[in-house]
Short mmCIF file of C-alpha atoms in Angstrom, two decimals:
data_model
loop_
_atom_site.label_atom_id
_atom_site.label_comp_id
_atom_site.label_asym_id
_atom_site.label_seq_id
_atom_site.Cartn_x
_atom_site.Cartn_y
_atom_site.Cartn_z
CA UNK A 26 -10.90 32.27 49.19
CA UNK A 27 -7.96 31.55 47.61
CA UNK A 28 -8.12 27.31 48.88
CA UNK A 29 -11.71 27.31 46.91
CA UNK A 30 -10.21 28.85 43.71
CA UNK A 31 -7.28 26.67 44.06
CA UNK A 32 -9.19 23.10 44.37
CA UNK A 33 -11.57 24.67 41.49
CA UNK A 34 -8.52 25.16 39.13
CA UNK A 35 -7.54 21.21 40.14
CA UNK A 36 -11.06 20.02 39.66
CA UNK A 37 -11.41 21.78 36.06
CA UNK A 38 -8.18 20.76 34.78
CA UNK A 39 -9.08 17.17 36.12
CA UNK A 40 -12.12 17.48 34.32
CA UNK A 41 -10.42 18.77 31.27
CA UNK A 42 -8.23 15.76 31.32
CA UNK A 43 -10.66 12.85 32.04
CA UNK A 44 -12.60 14.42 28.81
CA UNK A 45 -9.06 14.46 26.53
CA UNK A 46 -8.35 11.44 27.79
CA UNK A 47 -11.69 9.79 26.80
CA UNK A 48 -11.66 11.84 23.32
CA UNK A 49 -8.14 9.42 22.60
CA UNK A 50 -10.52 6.55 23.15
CA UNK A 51 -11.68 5.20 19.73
CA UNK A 52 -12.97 2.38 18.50
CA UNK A 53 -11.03 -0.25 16.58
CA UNK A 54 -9.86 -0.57 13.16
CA UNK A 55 -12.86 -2.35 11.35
CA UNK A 56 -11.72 -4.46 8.03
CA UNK A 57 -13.88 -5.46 5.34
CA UNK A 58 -15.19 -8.50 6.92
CA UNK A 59 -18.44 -7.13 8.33
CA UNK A 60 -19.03 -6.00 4.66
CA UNK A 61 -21.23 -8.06 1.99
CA UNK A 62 -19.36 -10.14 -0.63
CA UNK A 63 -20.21 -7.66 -3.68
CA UNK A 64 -19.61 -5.02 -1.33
CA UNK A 65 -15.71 -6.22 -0.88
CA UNK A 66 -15.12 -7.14 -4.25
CA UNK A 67 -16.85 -3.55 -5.49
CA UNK A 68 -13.80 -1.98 -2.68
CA UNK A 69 -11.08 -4.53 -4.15
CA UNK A 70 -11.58 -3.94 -7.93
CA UNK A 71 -11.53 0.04 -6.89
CA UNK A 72 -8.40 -0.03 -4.86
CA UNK A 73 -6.70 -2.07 -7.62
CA UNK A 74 -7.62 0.85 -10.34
CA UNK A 75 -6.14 3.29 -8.02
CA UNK A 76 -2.75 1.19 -7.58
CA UNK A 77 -2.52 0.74 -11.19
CA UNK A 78 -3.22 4.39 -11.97
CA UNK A 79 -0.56 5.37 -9.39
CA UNK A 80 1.98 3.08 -11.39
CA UNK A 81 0.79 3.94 -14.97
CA UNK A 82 1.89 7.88 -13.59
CA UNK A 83 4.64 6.48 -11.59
CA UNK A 84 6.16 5.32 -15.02
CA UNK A 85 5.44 8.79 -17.06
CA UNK A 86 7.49 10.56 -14.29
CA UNK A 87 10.65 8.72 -15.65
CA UNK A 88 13.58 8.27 -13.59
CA UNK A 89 12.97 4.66 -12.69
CA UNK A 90 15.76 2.15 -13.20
CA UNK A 91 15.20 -1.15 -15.59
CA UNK A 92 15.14 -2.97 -12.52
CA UNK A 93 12.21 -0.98 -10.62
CA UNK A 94 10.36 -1.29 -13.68
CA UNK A 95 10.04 -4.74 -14.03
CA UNK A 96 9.03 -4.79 -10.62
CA UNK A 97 6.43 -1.81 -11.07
CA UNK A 98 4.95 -4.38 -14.53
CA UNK A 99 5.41 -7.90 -12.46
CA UNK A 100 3.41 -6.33 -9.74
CA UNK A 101 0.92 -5.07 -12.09
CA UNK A 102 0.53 -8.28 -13.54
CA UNK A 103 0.54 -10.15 -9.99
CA UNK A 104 -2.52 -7.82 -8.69
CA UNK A 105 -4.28 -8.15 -12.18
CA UNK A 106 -4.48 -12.68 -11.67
CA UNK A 107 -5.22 -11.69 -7.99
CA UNK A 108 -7.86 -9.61 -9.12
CA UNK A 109 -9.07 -12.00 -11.57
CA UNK A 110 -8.39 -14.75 -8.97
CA UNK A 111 -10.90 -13.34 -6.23
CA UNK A 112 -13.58 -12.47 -8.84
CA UNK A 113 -14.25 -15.78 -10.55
CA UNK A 114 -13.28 -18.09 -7.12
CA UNK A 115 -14.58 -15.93 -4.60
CA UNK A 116 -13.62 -16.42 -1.04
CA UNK A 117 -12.22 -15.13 1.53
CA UNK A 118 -8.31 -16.18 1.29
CA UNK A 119 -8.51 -14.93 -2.62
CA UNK A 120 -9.96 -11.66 -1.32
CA UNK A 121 -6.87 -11.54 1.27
CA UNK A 122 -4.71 -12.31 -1.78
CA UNK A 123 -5.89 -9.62 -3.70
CA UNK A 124 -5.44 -6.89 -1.25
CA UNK A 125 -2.03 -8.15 -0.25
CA UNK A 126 -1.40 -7.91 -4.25
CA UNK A 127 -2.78 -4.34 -4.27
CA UNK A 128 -0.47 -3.30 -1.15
CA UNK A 129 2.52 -4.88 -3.10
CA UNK A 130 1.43 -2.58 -6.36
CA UNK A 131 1.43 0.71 -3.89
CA UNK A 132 4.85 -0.56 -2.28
CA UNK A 133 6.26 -0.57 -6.11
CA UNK A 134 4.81 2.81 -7.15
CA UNK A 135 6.09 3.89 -3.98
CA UNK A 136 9.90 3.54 -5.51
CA UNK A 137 12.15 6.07 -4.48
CA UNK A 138 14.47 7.65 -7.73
CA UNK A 139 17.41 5.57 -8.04
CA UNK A 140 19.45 8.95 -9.02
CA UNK A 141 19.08 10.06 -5.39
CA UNK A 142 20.74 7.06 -4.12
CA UNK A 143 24.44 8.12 -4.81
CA UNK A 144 26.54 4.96 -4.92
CA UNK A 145 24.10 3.12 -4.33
CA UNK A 146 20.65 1.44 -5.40
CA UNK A 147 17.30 1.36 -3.66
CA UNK A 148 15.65 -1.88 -1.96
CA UNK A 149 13.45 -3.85 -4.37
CA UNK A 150 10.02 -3.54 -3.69
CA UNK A 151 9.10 -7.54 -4.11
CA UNK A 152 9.65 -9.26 -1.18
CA UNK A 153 13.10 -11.98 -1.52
CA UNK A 154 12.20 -15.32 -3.64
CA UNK A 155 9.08 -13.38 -5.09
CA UNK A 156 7.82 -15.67 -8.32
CA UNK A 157 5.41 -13.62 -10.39
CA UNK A 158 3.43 -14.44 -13.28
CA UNK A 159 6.12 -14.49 -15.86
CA UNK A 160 8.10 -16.93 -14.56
CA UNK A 161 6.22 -19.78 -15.86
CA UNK A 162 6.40 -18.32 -19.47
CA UNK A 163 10.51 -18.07 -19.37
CA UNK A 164 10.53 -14.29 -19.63
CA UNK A 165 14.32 -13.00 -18.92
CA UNK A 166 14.75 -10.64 -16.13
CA UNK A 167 16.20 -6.74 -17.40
CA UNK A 168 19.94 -6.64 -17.41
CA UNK A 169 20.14 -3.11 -16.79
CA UNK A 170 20.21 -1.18 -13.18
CA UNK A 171 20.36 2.46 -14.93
CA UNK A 172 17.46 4.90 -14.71
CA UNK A 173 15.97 5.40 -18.11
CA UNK A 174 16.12 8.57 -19.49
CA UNK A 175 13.64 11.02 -19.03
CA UNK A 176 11.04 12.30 -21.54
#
């Protein structure tokens, strides 16, 4: 009796496994691409409003350096001509561009608080040789690395 109870425990926890097992299974990550034009540029000029209303509170929290936010407003501006970019030329690199611009305005809003950084300041959140938009006009980059002060 024991040897049927035994190989009944063994086949249910089998059992058990094979189903978590296929429960893990899922299917992969879609993207937008099996979505209809308006139907990616309705998703792109939504995830951009978030980004910028995660900055625009980002900012009111205070405790950003002069550095992080000129990043935070050359970002902004970046995902804005992206925006712009994909709306008027639509295709599918611009749309690319656009949500690579959008994950570059979450990486900057994303900013830890320079004061926590003792010694020391926080990685940019532009990548290394980054040109943004106001390049081209001459605008100077901030001169100071201290946290503004708070409201």
């Amino acid at each position: 009796m024991t040897d049927i109870t035994r190989h009944v425990r063994r086949g249910l926890l089998a059992l058990s496994m094979a189903a978590a097992l296929a429960g893990c299974h899922s299917t992969p990550r879609q993207d937008m691409s099996h979505l209809s034009a308006p139907a990616q540029d309705y998703l792109l000029i939504t995830s951009y409003f978030m980004a910028e209303g995660g900055m625009v509170s980002r900012l009111q929290d205070g405790g950003l350096s002069g550095q992080q936010v000129y990043d935070m407003a050359t970002a902004l501006k970046y995902g804005k001509s992206m925006l712009l970019a994909a709306l008027t030329k639509p295709s599918g690199r611009a749309r690319r561009d656009g949500q690579r611009a959008v994950e570059l305005m979450i990486a900057c809003t994303n900013q830890p608080d320079p004061s926590t950084f003792p010694g020391g300041t926080p990685a940019r959140c532009l990548p290394a040789g980054f040109v943004g938009p106001d390049a081209k006009k001459g605008q100077a980059r901030p001169q100071s690395a201290t946290p503004t002060p708070g409201r």
